Coordinates of C-alpha atoms and ligand atoms in Angstrom, one line a residue:
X220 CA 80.7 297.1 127.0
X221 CA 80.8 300.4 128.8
X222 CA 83.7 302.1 128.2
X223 CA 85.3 303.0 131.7
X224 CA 85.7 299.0 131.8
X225 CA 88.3 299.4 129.2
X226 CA 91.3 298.4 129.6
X227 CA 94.4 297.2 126.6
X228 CA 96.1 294.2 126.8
X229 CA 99.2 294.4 128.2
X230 CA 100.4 291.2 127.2
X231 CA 99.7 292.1 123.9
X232 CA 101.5 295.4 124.2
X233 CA 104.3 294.1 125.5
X234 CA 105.1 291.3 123.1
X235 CA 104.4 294.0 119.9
X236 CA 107.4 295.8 121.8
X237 CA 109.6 292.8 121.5
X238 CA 108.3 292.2 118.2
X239 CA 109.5 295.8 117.0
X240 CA 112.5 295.7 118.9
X241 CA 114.1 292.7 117.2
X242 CA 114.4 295.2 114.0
X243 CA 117.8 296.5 114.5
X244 CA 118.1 294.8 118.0
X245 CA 122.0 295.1 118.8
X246 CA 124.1 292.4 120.9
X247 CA 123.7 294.1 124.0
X248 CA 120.3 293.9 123.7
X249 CA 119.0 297.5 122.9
X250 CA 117.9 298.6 119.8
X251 CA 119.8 300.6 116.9
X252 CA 116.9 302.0 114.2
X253 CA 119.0 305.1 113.1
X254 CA 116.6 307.4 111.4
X255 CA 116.2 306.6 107.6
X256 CA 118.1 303.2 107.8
X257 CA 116.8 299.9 106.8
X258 CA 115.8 299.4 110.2
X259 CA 113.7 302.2 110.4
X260 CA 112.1 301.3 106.9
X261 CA 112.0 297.5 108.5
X262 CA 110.3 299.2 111.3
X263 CA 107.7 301.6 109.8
X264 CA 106.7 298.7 107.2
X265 CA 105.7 296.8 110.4
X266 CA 103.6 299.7 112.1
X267 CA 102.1 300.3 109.1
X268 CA 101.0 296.3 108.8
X269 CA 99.8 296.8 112.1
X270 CA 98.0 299.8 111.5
X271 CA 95.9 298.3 108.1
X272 CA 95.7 295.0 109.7
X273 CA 93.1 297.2 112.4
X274 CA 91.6 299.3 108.8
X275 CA 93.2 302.0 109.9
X276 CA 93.6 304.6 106.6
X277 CA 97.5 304.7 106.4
X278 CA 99.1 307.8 105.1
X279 CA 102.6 309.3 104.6
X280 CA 103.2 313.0 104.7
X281 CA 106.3 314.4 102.2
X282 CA 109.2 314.2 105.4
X283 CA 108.0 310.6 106.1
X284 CA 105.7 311.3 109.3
X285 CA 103.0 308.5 108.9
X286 CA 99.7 308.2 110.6
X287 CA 97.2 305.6 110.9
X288 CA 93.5 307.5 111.0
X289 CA 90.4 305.3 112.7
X290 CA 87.0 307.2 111.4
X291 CA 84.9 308.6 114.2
X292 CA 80.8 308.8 113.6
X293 CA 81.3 312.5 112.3
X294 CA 83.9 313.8 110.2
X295 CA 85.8 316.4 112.1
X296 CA 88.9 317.2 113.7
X297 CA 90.5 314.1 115.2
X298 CA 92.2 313.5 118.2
X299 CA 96.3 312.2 118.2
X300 CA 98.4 310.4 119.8
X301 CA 101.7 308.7 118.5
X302 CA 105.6 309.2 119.0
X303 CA 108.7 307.8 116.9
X304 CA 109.8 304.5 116.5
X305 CA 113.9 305.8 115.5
X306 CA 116.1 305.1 117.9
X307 CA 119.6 306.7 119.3
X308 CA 122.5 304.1 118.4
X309 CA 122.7 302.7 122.0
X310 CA 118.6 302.7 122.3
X311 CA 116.2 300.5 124.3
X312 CA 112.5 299.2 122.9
X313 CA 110.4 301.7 124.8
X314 CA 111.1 305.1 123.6
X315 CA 108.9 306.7 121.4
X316 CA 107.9 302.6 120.8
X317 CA 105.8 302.3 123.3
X318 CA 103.4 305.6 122.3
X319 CA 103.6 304.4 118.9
X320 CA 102.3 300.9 120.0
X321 CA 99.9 302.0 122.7
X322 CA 97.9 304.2 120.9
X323 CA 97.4 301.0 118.3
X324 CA 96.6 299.1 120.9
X325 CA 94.0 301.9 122.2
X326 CA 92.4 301.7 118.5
X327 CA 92.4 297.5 118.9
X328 CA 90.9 298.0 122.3
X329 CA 87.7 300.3 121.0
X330 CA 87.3 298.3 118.2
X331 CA 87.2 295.3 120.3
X332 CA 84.7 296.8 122.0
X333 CA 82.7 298.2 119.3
X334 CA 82.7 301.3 120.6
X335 CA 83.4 304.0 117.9
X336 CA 84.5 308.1 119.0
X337 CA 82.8 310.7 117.7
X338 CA 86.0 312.4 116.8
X339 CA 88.6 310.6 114.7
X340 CA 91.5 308.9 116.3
X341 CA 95.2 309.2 114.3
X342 CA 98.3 307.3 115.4
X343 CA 101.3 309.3 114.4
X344 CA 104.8 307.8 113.6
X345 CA 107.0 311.4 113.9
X346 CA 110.2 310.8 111.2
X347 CA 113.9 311.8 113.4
X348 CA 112.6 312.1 116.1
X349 CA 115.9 311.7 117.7
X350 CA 118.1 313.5 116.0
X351 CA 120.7 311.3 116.5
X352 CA 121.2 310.7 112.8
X353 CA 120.2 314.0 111.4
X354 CA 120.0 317.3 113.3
X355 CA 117.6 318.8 114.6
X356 CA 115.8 316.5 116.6
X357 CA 111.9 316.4 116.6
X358 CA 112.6 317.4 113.0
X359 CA 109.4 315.3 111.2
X360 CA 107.1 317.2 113.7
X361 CA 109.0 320.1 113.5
X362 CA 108.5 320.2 109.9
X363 CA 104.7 318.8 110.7
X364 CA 103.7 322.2 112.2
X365 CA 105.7 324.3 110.0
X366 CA 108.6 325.1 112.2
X367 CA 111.3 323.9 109.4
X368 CA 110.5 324.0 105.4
X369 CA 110.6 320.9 104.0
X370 CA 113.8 321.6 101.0
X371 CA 115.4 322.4 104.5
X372 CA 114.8 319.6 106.1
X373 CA 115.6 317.1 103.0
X374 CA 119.5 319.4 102.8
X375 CA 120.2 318.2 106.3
X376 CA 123.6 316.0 106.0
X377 CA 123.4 313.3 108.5
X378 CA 127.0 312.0 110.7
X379 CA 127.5 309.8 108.2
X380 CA 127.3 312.4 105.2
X381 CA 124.1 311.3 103.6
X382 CA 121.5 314.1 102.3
X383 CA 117.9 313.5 104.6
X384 CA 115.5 313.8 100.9
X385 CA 117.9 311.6 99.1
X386 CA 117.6 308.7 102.2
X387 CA 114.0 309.7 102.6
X388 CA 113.2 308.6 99.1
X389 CA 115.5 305.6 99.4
X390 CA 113.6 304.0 102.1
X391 CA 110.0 304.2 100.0
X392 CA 108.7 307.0 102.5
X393 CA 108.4 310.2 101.3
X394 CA 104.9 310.5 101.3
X395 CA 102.6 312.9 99.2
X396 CA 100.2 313.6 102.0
X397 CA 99.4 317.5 102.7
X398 CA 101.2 318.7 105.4
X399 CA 99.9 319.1 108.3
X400 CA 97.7 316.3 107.2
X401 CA 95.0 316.7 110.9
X402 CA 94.9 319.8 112.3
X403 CA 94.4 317.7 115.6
X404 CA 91.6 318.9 118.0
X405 CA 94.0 317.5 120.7
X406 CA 97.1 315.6 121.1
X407 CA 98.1 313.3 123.9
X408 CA 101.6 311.3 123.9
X409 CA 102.3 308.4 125.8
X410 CA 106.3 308.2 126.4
X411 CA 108.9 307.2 129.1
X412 CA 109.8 309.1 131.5
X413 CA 113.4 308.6 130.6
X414 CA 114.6 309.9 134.1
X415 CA 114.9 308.7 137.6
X416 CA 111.7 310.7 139.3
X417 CA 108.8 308.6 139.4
X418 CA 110.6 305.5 139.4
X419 CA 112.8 306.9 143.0
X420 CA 108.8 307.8 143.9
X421 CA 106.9 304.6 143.4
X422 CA 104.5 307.2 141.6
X423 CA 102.7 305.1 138.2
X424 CA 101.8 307.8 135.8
X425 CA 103.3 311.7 134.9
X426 CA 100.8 314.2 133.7
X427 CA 103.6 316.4 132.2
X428 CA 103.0 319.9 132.2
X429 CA 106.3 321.1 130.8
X430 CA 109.0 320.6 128.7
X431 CA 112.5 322.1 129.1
X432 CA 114.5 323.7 126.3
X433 CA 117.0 323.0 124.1
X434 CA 120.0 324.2 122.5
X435 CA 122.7 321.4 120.6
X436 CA 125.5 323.0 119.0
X437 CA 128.5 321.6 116.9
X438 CA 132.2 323.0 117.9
X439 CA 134.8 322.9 115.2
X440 CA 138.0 323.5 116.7
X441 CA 141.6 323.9 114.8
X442 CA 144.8 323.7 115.9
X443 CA 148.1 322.6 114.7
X444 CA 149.2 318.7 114.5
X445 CA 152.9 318.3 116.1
X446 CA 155.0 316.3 117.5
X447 CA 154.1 315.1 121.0
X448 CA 157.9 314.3 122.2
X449 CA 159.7 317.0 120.6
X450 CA 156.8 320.3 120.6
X451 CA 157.2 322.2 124.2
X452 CA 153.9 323.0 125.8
X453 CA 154.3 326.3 125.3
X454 CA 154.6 326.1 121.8
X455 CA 151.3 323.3 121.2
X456 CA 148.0 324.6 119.6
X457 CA 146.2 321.2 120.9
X458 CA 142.9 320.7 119.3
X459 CA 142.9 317.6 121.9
X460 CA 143.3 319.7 124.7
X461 CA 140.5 322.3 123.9
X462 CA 138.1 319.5 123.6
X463 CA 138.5 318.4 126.7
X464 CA 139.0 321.6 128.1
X465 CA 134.9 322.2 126.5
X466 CA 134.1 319.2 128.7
X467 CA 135.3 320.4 131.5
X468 CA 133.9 323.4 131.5
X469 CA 130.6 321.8 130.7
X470 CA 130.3 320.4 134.1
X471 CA 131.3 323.6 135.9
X472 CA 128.7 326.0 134.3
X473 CA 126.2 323.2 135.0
X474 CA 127.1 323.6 138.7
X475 CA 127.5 327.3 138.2
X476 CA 124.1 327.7 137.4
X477 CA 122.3 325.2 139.6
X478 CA 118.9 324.8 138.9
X479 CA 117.3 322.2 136.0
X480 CA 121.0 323.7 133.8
X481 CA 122.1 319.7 132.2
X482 CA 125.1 320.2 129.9
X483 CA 126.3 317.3 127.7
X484 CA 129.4 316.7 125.6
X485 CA 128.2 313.9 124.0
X486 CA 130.0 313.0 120.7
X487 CA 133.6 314.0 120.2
X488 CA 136.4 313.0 117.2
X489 CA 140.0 314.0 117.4
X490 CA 142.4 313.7 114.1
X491 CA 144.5 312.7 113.4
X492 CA 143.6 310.4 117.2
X493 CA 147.2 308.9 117.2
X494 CA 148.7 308.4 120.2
X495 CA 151.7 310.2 119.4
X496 CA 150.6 313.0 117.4
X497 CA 149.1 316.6 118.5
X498 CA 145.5 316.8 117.4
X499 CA 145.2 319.4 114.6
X500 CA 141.6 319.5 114.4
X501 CA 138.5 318.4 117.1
X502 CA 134.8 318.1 116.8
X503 CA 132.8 318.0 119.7
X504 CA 128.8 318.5 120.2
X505 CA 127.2 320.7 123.4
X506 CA 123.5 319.7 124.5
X507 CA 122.6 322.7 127.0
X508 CA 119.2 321.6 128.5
X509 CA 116.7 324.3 130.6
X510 CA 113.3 324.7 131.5
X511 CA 114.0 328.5 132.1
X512 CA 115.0 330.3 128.7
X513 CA 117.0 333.0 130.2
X514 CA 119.1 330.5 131.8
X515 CA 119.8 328.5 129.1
X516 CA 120.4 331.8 127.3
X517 CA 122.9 332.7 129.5
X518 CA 124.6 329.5 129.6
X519 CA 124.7 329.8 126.0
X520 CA 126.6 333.0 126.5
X521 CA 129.3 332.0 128.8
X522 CA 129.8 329.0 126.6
X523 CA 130.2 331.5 124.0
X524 CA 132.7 333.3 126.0
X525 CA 135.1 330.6 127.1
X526 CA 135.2 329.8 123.7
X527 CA 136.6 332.8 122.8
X528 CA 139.1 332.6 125.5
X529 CA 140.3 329.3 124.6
X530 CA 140.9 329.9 121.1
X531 CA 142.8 332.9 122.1
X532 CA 144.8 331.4 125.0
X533 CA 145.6 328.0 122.4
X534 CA 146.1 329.9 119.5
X535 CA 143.3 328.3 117.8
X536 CA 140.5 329.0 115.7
X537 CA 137.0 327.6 116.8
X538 CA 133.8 328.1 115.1
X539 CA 130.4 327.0 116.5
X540 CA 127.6 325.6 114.3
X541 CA 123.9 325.6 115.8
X542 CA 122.2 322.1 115.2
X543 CA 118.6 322.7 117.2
X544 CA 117.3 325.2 119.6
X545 CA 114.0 325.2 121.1
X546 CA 112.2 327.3 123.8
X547 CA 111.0 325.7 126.6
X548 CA 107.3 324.3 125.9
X549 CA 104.2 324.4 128.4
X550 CA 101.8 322.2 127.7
X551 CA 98.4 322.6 128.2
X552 CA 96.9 322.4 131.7
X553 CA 93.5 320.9 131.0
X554 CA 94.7 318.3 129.3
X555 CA 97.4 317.5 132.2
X556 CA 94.8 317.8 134.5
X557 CA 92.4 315.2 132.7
X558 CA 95.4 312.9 131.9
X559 CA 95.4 313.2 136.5
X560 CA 91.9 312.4 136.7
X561 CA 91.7 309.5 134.3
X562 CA 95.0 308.4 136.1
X563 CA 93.1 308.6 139.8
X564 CA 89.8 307.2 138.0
X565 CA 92.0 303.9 137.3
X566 CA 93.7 303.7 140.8
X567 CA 96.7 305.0 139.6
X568 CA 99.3 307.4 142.1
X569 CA 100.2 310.1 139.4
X570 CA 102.2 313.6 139.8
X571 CA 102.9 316.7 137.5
X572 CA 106.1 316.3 135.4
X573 CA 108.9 318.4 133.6
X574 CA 110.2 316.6 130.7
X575 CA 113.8 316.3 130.6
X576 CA 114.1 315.3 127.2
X577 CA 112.3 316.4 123.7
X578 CA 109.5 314.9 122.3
X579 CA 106.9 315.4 119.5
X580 CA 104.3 316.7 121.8
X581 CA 106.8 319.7 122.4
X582 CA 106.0 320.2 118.3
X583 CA 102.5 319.5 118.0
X584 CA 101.5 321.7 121.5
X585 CA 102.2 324.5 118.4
X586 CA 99.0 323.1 116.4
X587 CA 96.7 322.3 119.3
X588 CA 96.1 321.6 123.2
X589 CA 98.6 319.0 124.0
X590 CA 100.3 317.4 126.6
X591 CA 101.9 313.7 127.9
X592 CA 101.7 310.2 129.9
X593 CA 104.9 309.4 131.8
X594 CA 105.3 305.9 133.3
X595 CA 108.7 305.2 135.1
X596 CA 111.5 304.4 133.8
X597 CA 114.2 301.9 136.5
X598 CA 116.6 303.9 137.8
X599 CA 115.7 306.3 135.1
X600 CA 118.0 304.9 132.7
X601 CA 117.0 305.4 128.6
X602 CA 119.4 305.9 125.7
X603 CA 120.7 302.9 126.8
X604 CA 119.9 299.2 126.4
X605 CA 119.2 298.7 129.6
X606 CA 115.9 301.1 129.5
X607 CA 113.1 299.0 131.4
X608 CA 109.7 300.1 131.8
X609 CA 108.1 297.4 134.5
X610 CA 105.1 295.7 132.1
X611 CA 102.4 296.8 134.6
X612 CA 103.3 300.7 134.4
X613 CA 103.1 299.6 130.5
X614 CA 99.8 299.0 130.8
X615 CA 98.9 301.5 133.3
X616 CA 100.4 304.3 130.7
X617 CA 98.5 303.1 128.4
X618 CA 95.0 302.7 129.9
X619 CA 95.5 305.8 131.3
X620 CA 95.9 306.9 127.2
X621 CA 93.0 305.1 126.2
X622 CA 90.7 306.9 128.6
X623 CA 92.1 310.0 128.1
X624 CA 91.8 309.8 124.7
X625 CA 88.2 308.7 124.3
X626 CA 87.3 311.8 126.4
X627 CA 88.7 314.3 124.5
X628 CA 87.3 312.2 121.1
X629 CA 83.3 312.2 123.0
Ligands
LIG996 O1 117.2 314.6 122.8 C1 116.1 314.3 123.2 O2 115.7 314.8 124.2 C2 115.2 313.3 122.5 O3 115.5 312.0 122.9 N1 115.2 313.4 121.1
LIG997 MN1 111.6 309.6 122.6
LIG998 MN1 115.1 309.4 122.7

């Protein structure tokens, strides 16, 4: 069979994502693999059966990344593709699943074919990816391309106080393979889009060309607990107050700063978070977001400022703690510009993308040309349950992998 006839089967593709997304599937109907849980072990044991079900050569590097390696006729540098299968609490089945499972299903579709590559094709499963769990995010790739040494990586303390190495070794997969195992000759991820822009477009397939930056930081604030009926305002040092007082001013240097500036207070505690009681102490977490550096610098900056101001005007103390910062990435242009012809060879409307969010490619763009496949996401929606990628743009993302991937392997 020639290969521009190719194409996966979607069905097929589809149902492995239902199959993977029952591990850790919550009531609302999303998915909840925290990085280094028994779900993610429950998950990775099943990519892996996958992967030597098709004689892929499974193997585990030390911080868990694990990659599935199809021999091409000669024994050089292979060409990767792959994502994460962890999952934010509040996930859906597509993120980082689907490139996982695609790039399978690109290995079942050549072999179905008999067609071999000349160059090697890997499937890489990235360990925390999202961060959610253990900071900073993209850390297995991170740690892949040598951006994070690995005792570093395995003292990270997750939110719920567990050491990365020791939950590593607890789930079985802290691997022995050298690190980086491929030094890819190319890498191509297939991923959501995770935002609103091709799916408000009608436009199939992203050949991303960028990636913005990012800086997540962890603010400690103390103040003093009190009584809320008898304490005068002047006299309150309100822990509660200068966390929502961060939020607030969130959304204005956002707005400030115009541009691609997101800013995001996601995750916030309060103690003692009784309704009668001053808050002595506050935790809250900043996600500044750029694709230009010096203005995610300077956002950084006046964030830096108003801190200072608050703790001085509230008679508090607040310290900052940096969880992940990374430069803005661009990826590289001839492999966008093959992922667009491939996607116009196959019929499909496609348009050059920004990511929004992070993503192993970001990583792995250090090691070797690299760049990404967006399909739509409805109404852009993701870190949610209700993520939902149409199963035709599925497909399409996915074909347009295949293709793109046994070009740069020729
Ligand atoms: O945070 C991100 O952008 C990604 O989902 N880890
Ligand atoms: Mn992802
Ligand atoms: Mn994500």
């Amino acid at each position: 069979m020639k290969a521009e006839s190719l194409r996966i089967d979607g069905d097929r593709l589809v149902a492995r994502l239902a199959e993977l997304a029952a591990i850790g599937a919550t009531d609302e109907g999303g998915c909840c693999r925290l990085a280094l849980t028994d779900e993610d072990r429950a998950g990775r044991d099943l990519v892996c059966r996958w992967m030597r079900e098709l004689g892929l050569e499974v193997r585990v590097d030390p911080i868990g990344n694990l990659f599935g390696c199809r021999a091409g006729t000669e024994d050089t540098a292979p060409v990767m593709t792959g994502s994460h299968i962890d999952t934010v609490r509040t996930g859906g089945r597509y993120d980082g699943c689907l490139g996982v499972l695609a790039g399978i299903e690109v290995v079942r579709t050549l072999d179905a074919a008999g067609l071999r590559t000349r160059r090697p094709l890997v499937v890489g499963v990235f360990t925390n990816e999202e961060g959610a769990r253990f900071a900073p995010d993209m850390l297995g790739s991170l740690v892949y391309v040598g951006g994070l040494p690995l005792e570093e990586a395995y003292a990270r303390t997750g939110i719920d106080g567990k050491r990365l190495g020791d939950e590593l070794l607890r789930i079985g997969y802290r691997g022995d393979a050298p690190m980086p195992l491929y030094r890819p000759h190319a890498h191509v991820e297939l991923h959501i889009e995770q935002g609103p822009v091709l799916d408000a477009e009608g436009i199939t397939i992203g050949a991303v060309e960028n990636l913005q930056g990012i800086s997540w930081q962890e603010v400690s604030i103390a103040g003093e607990s009190n009584h809320a009926g008898t304490t005068p305002m002047r006299l309150r040092h309100d822990a509660g107050y200068c966390a929502a007082a961060i939020g607030a001013f969130l959304r204005s240097l956002a707005r400030e700063l115009g541009g691609s500036q997101v800013c995001t207070m996601g995750a916030m505690t309060l103690h003692p978070n009784l309704i009668n009681v001053i808050a002595s102490r506050a935790n809250v977490t900043v996600d500044l977001r750029n694709t230009d550096e010096a203005a995610l610098q300077e956002a950084e900056r006046r964030l830096a400022a108003f801190l200072c101001s608050l703790a001085r005007d509230e008679g508090v103390t607040i310290e900052t703690r940096r969880l992940a910062r990374f430069e803005p990435v661009s990826f590289d242009a001839g492999v966008a510009a093959l992922i667009t012809r491939v996607a116009a060879r196959l019929g499909h409307t496609c348009r050059p993308m920004t990511s929004g969010a992070g993503h192993d490619a970001q990583m792995l763009a250090r090691l070797c040309p690299t760049a990404m496949v967006f399909v739509p996401s409805v109404k852009g929606i993701s870190h949610n349950p209700a993520e939902h990628t149409a199963p035709e743009h599925l497909a399409a993302g996915a074909d347009v992998l295949l293709h793109t991937l046994v070009e740069l392997a020729a």
